Amino acid sequence: MTDPTPATRDRTPLVLGIVAAVLAVAVIIALVVLLTRGNGGSEPASQTPGVSSSTSAEASDPAGSPSAPATPTESEAPAAAGITLAATGLSLTDDAGSSTFTYDWNGDMAGAVSTLSELFGAAPKERVEKGNGSSYPDYTVYQWPGIALYDMNPLEGGPSRDDYSQPSYLRLTSNDVDGVPVTAEFGVRIGMPIADVRALDPGVEVDRGGNPRFVFAPDRSGFTDGKPAYSVVVDTDGEKVTAILYYYYSGR
């Protein structure tokens, strides 16, 4: 009878080789899976740890980010809401009704011209209006559309600007100068019908060839607390108001 033991002993190396091969394949597969999961699950190097990719995208997109608040600037001076005319001068007022600039009729004309030029956005046209060479001086005229300031040129040997009763005066031909309203006293306005002017009870009415001139507060022309004070002189074209002057009224 043949002995089976040698055959069994011959199979053992074969079985062990197969098992070793299977284990080797299993190890290789495990390593491949492990490496594949590591690469696929890692976050991009540019992404912030702990932040999702959608959040990172929003943070990098300027359109998705809220605008930074504007840097606060120094508050600007209130814009002039209007010019108010009075017996002793003119003043600029802001939206709150507070005076931001005042010019007295014997004040600094250069300062007034500079302030009004800034307000109106343009320098005035300049010219000289001749006087009579004796009692009435020449005046330098600073004119913007709708308003003009007249500043005296003292006569040689005559009174100085500080001593003269009419060192400067104003002529208004528009209720609105470059968008800035100008308010005269007594409710008088450019374009007002003559009948409405008479209803305001002016102190004087003078016939000037069919074009009446009205004077309000004729008695206040003079000096008030050392400042020149003027009456309100209203010129017409026979139908309506064409000009309002803050002018020294002497009764003529």
CSV table of C-alpha atoms in Angstrom, one decimal:
chain,number,residue,atom,x,y,z
A,1,MET,CA,0.0,0.0,0.0
A,2,THR,CA,1.2,3.5,-0.9
A,3,ASP,CA,2.0,5.9,2.1
A,4,PRO,CA,0.0,9.2,1.7
A,5,THR,CA,2.2,11.3,4.0
A,6,PRO,CA,4.8,12.4,1.5
A,7,ALA,CA,2.0,13.8,-0.8
A,8,THR,CA,0.5,15.8,2.0
A,9,ARG,CA,3.9,17.2,3.0
A,10,ASP,CA,4.4,18.3,-0.6
A,11,ARG,CA,1.1,20.5,-0.6
A,12,THR,CA,2.0,22.6,2.4
A,13,PRO,CA,4.4,25.0,0.7
A,14,LEU,CA,1.9,25.6,-2.0
A,15,VAL,CA,-0.9,26.5,0.4
A,16,LEU,CA,1.4,28.8,2.3
A,17,GLY,CA,2.4,30.5,-0.9
A,18,ILE,CA,-1.2,31.1,-1.9
A,19,VAL,CA,-2.1,32.5,1.6
A,20,ALA,CA,1.0,34.8,1.4
A,21,ALA,CA,0.0,36.0,-2.0
A,22,VAL,CA,-3.6,36.7,-0.9
A,23,LEU,CA,-2.4,38.7,2.1
A,24,ALA,CA,0.0,40.7,0.0
A,25,VAL,CA,-2.8,41.6,-2.4
A,26,ALA,CA,-5.1,42.6,0.5
A,27,VAL,CA,-2.3,44.8,2.0
A,28,ILE,CA,-1.8,46.5,-1.4
A,29,ILE,CA,-5.6,47.1,-1.8
A,30,ALA,CA,-5.8,48.5,1.7
A,31,LEU,CA,-2.9,50.9,1.1
A,32,VAL,CA,-4.5,52.1,-2.2
A,33,VAL,CA,-7.8,52.8,-0.5
A,34,LEU,CA,-6.2,54.6,2.4
A,35,LEU,CA,-4.2,56.8,0.1
A,36,THR,CA,-7.1,57.5,-2.1
A,37,ARG,CA,-9.3,58.6,0.8
A,38,GLY,CA,-6.5,60.8,2.2
A,39,ASN,CA,-6.2,62.8,-1.1
A,40,GLY,CA,-9.9,63.1,-1.8
A,41,GLY,CA,-10.9,64.2,1.7
A,42,SER,CA,-8.2,66.8,2.3
A,43,GLU,CA,-9.1,70.6,2.1
A,44,PRO,CA,-7.5,72.8,-0.5
A,45,ALA,CA,-4.3,74.4,0.8
A,46,SER,CA,-5.6,77.9,0.2
A,47,GLN,CA,-8.7,77.3,2.3
A,48,THR,CA,-8.8,78.5,5.9
A,49,PRO,CA,-8.9,75.6,8.3
A,50,GLY,CA,-12.4,75.2,9.9
A,51,VAL,CA,-14.1,77.3,7.1
A,52,SER,CA,-16.3,75.7,4.5
A,53,SER,CA,-15.5,76.1,0.8
A,54,SER,CA,-18.6,78.1,0.2
A,55,THR,CA,-17.8,80.5,3.1
A,56,SER,CA,-14.3,80.9,1.7
A,57,ALA,CA,-15.6,81.7,-1.7
A,58,GLU,CA,-17.9,84.4,-0.3
A,59,ALA,CA,-15.1,85.9,1.7
A,60,SER,CA,-12.9,86.1,-1.4
A,61,ASP,CA,-15.7,87.7,-3.6
A,62,PRO,CA,-15.8,91.5,-3.1
A,63,ALA,CA,-19.3,91.6,-4.5
A,64,GLY,CA,-20.5,89.4,-1.7
A,65,SER,CA,-18.9,91.4,1.0
A,66,PRO,CA,-20.6,94.4,2.7
A,67,SER,CA,-19.1,97.8,1.9
A,68,ALA,CA,-16.8,99.3,4.5
A,69,PRO,CA,-18.4,102.3,6.2
A,70,ALA,CA,-17.4,105.6,4.8
A,71,THR,CA,-14.7,107.4,6.8
A,72,PRO,CA,-16.4,110.3,8.6
A,73,THR,CA,-15.2,113.8,7.5
A,74,GLU,CA,-15.2,117.1,9.3
A,75,SER,CA,-18.6,118.7,9.2
A,76,GLU,CA,-18.8,121.5,6.6
A,77,ALA,CA,-20.2,125.0,7.4
A,78,PRO,CA,-23.9,125.1,6.7
A,79,ALA,CA,-24.8,126.3,3.2
A,80,ALA,CA,-26.4,129.7,3.0
A,81,ALA,CA,-30.2,129.4,2.8
A,82,GLY,CA,-30.6,133.0,1.8
A,83,ILE,CA,-29.6,136.6,2.0
A,84,THR,CA,-31.6,139.0,4.3
A,85,LEU,CA,-31.4,142.7,3.7
A,86,ALA,CA,-31.8,145.2,6.6
A,87,ALA,CA,-31.3,148.9,7.4
A,88,THR,CA,-27.7,148.6,8.4
A,89,GLY,CA,-26.5,145.8,6.0
A,90,LEU,CA,-27.1,142.3,4.8
A,91,SER,CA,-26.6,138.9,6.3
A,92,LEU,CA,-26.4,135.3,5.1
A,93,THR,CA,-28.5,132.8,7.0
A,94,ASP,CA,-28.3,129.0,7.1
A,95,ASP,CA,-31.1,126.5,7.1
A,96,ALA,CA,-31.5,126.9,10.8
A,97,GLY,CA,-32.0,130.6,10.5
A,98,SER,CA,-28.7,131.5,12.1
A,99,SER,CA,-26.5,134.2,10.6
A,100,THR,CA,-23.3,132.9,9.0
A,101,PHE,CA,-22.0,136.2,7.6
A,102,THR,CA,-22.9,139.9,8.1
A,103,TYR,CA,-21.9,142.9,6.1
A,104,ASP,CA,-22.5,146.4,7.4
A,105,TRP,CA,-22.8,149.2,4.8
A,106,ASN,CA,-19.4,150.6,6.0
A,107,GLY,CA,-17.9,147.2,6.5
A,108,ASP,CA,-15.1,145.4,4.6
A,109,MET,CA,-16.2,145.4,1.0
A,110,ALA,CA,-13.4,142.9,0.0
A,111,GLY,CA,-14.7,140.4,2.5
A,112,ALA,CA,-18.3,140.8,1.3
A,113,VAL,CA,-17.2,140.4,-2.4
A,114,SER,CA,-15.2,137.3,-1.5
A,115,THR,CA,-18.1,135.7,0.4
A,116,LEU,CA,-20.7,136.5,-2.2
A,117,SER,CA,-18.4,135.2,-5.0
A,118,GLU,CA,-18.1,131.9,-3.2
A,119,LEU,CA,-21.8,131.8,-2.5
A,120,PHE,CA,-22.8,132.5,-6.2
A,121,GLY,CA,-20.0,130.4,-7.6
A,122,ALA,CA,-18.5,133.3,-9.7
A,123,ALA,CA,-16.6,136.6,-9.3
A,124,PRO,CA,-18.6,139.7,-10.1
A,125,LYS,CA,-18.3,142.0,-13.1
A,126,GLU,CA,-16.7,145.3,-12.1
A,127,ARG,CA,-17.2,148.8,-13.4
A,128,VAL,CA,-17.1,152.4,-12.1
A,129,GLU,CA,-20.2,154.5,-11.8
A,130,LYS,CA,-19.2,158.2,-12.0
A,131,GLY,CA,-20.3,160.7,-9.4
A,132,ASN,CA,-20.7,164.4,-9.7
A,133,GLY,CA,-17.1,165.2,-8.9
A,134,SER,CA,-18.0,167.2,-5.8
A,135,SER,CA,-20.6,166.1,-3.3
A,136,TYR,CA,-21.2,162.6,-4.8
A,137,PRO,CA,-18.3,160.2,-5.2
A,138,ASP,CA,-17.5,157.6,-7.9
A,139,TYR,CA,-18.6,154.1,-6.9
A,140,THR,CA,-17.0,150.8,-7.9
A,141,VAL,CA,-19.8,148.4,-8.8
A,142,TYR,CA,-19.5,144.7,-8.1
A,143,GLN,CA,-22.3,143.1,-10.0
A,144,TRP,CA,-23.7,139.5,-10.2
A,145,PRO,CA,-26.8,138.6,-12.2
A,146,GLY,CA,-29.7,140.1,-10.1
A,147,ILE,CA,-27.7,141.9,-7.4
A,148,ALA,CA,-25.0,144.7,-7.2
A,149,LEU,CA,-22.9,146.2,-4.5
A,150,TYR,CA,-21.7,149.8,-4.9
A,151,ASP,CA,-18.5,150.9,-3.0
A,152,MET,CA,-17.5,154.5,-2.8
A,153,ASN,CA,-14.2,155.9,-4.0
A,154,PRO,CA,-13.5,158.8,-1.6
A,155,LEU,CA,-13.3,162.2,-3.1
A,156,GLU,CA,-10.0,164.1,-2.7
A,157,GLY,CA,-10.4,166.4,0.3
A,158,GLY,CA,-13.9,164.9,1.0
A,159,PRO,CA,-15.1,162.7,3.7
A,160,SER,CA,-13.6,159.3,4.2
A,161,ARG,CA,-15.4,156.1,3.7
A,162,ASP,CA,-15.9,155.8,7.5
A,163,ASP,CA,-17.4,159.2,7.7
A,164,TYR,CA,-19.6,159.3,4.6
A,165,SER,CA,-23.3,158.7,5.0
A,166,GLN,CA,-23.4,156.2,2.1
A,167,PRO,CA,-20.1,154.3,1.9
A,168,SER,CA,-21.8,151.5,0.0
A,169,TYR,CA,-25.2,150.6,-1.1
A,170,LEU,CA,-27.1,147.7,-2.8
A,171,ARG,CA,-29.4,147.3,-5.8
A,172,LEU,CA,-31.5,144.2,-6.3
A,173,THR,CA,-33.2,143.2,-9.5
A,174,SER,CA,-34.1,139.6,-8.8
A,175,ASN,CA,-35.7,137.7,-5.9
A,176,ASP,CA,-33.3,134.8,-6.5
A,177,VAL,CA,-29.6,135.1,-7.2
A,178,ASP,CA,-28.0,131.8,-8.5
A,179,GLY,CA,-30.5,129.8,-6.5
A,180,VAL,CA,-30.1,131.9,-3.3
A,181,PRO,CA,-33.3,133.7,-2.3
A,182,VAL,CA,-32.9,137.4,-1.3
A,183,THR,CA,-35.4,138.9,1.1
A,184,ALA,CA,-36.0,142.6,1.4
A,185,GLU,CA,-38.0,144.3,4.2
A,186,PHE,CA,-41.7,145.3,4.2
A,187,GLY,CA,-42.7,142.4,2.0
A,188,VAL,CA,-41.5,144.1,-1.2
A,189,ARG,CA,-40.5,141.8,-4.1
A,190,ILE,CA,-39.2,142.2,-7.6
A,191,GLY,CA,-42.2,141.8,-10.1
A,192,MET,CA,-44.8,142.9,-7.5
A,193,PRO,CA,-47.6,145.0,-9.1
A,194,ILE,CA,-47.7,148.7,-8.1
A,195,ALA,CA,-51.1,148.2,-6.5
A,196,ASP,CA,-49.7,145.7,-4.1
A,197,VAL,CA,-46.8,148.0,-3.3
A,198,ARG,CA,-49.2,150.8,-2.4
A,199,ALA,CA,-51.1,148.4,-0.2
A,200,LEU,CA,-47.9,148.0,1.9
A,201,ASP,CA,-48.2,151.7,2.9
A,202,PRO,CA,-44.9,153.1,1.8
A,203,GLY,CA,-43.8,156.4,3.4
A,204,VAL,CA,-43.2,158.3,0.2
A,205,GLU,CA,-44.4,158.0,-3.4
A,206,VAL,CA,-42.6,160.0,-6.1
A,207,ASP,CA,-43.8,160.3,-9.7
A,208,ARG,CA,-40.9,159.7,-12.1
A,209,GLY,CA,-42.5,160.3,-15.6
A,210,GLY,CA,-45.2,157.7,-15.1
A,211,ASN,CA,-42.9,155.2,-13.3
A,212,PRO,CA,-43.6,155.7,-9.6
A,213,ARG,CA,-40.8,155.4,-7.0
A,214,PHE,CA,-41.7,154.3,-3.5
A,215,VAL,CA,-39.7,154.8,-0.3
A,216,PHE,CA,-40.2,152.7,2.8
A,217,ALA,CA,-38.9,154.0,6.2
A,218,PRO,CA,-37.7,157.3,4.7
A,219,ASP,CA,-36.9,158.7,8.1
A,220,ARG,CA,-34.4,156.1,9.1
A,221,SER,CA,-31.6,157.1,6.7
A,222,GLY,CA,-28.7,158.3,8.8
A,223,PHE,CA,-26.6,156.5,11.4
A,224,THR,CA,-27.8,153.9,13.9
A,225,ASP,CA,-25.3,153.0,16.7
A,226,GLY,CA,-22.5,154.4,14.5
A,227,LYS,CA,-23.5,152.4,11.5
A,228,PRO,CA,-25.0,153.9,8.3
A,229,ALA,CA,-28.7,153.0,8.0
A,230,TYR,CA,-30.7,153.2,4.8
A,231,SER,CA,-34.3,153.5,3.6
A,232,VAL,CA,-35.8,151.0,1.1
A,233,VAL,CA,-36.3,152.6,-2.3
A,234,VAL,CA,-38.5,150.8,-4.8
A,235,ASP,CA,-38.3,151.5,-8.5
A,236,THR,CA,-41.0,150.5,-11.0
A,237,ASP,CA,-41.7,150.5,-14.7
A,238,GLY,CA,-45.1,151.9,-14.3
A,239,GLU,CA,-46.7,148.5,-13.7
A,240,LYS,CA,-44.5,146.4,-11.4
A,241,VAL,CA,-41.3,146.5,-9.2
A,242,THR,CA,-38.1,146.4,-11.3
A,243,ALA,CA,-35.5,147.2,-8.6
A,244,ILE,CA,-35.1,147.5,-4.8
A,245,LEU,CA,-32.3,149.7,-3.4
A,246,TYR,CA,-30.9,150.0,0.1
A,247,TYR,CA,-30.0,153.6,-0.3
A,248,TYR,CA,-29.5,156.8,1.7
A,249,TYR,CA,-32.7,158.8,1.2
A,250,SER,CA,-32.3,162.5,1.6
A,251,GLY,CA,-35.9,163.6,0.7
A,252,ARG,CA,-35.2,164.1,-3.0
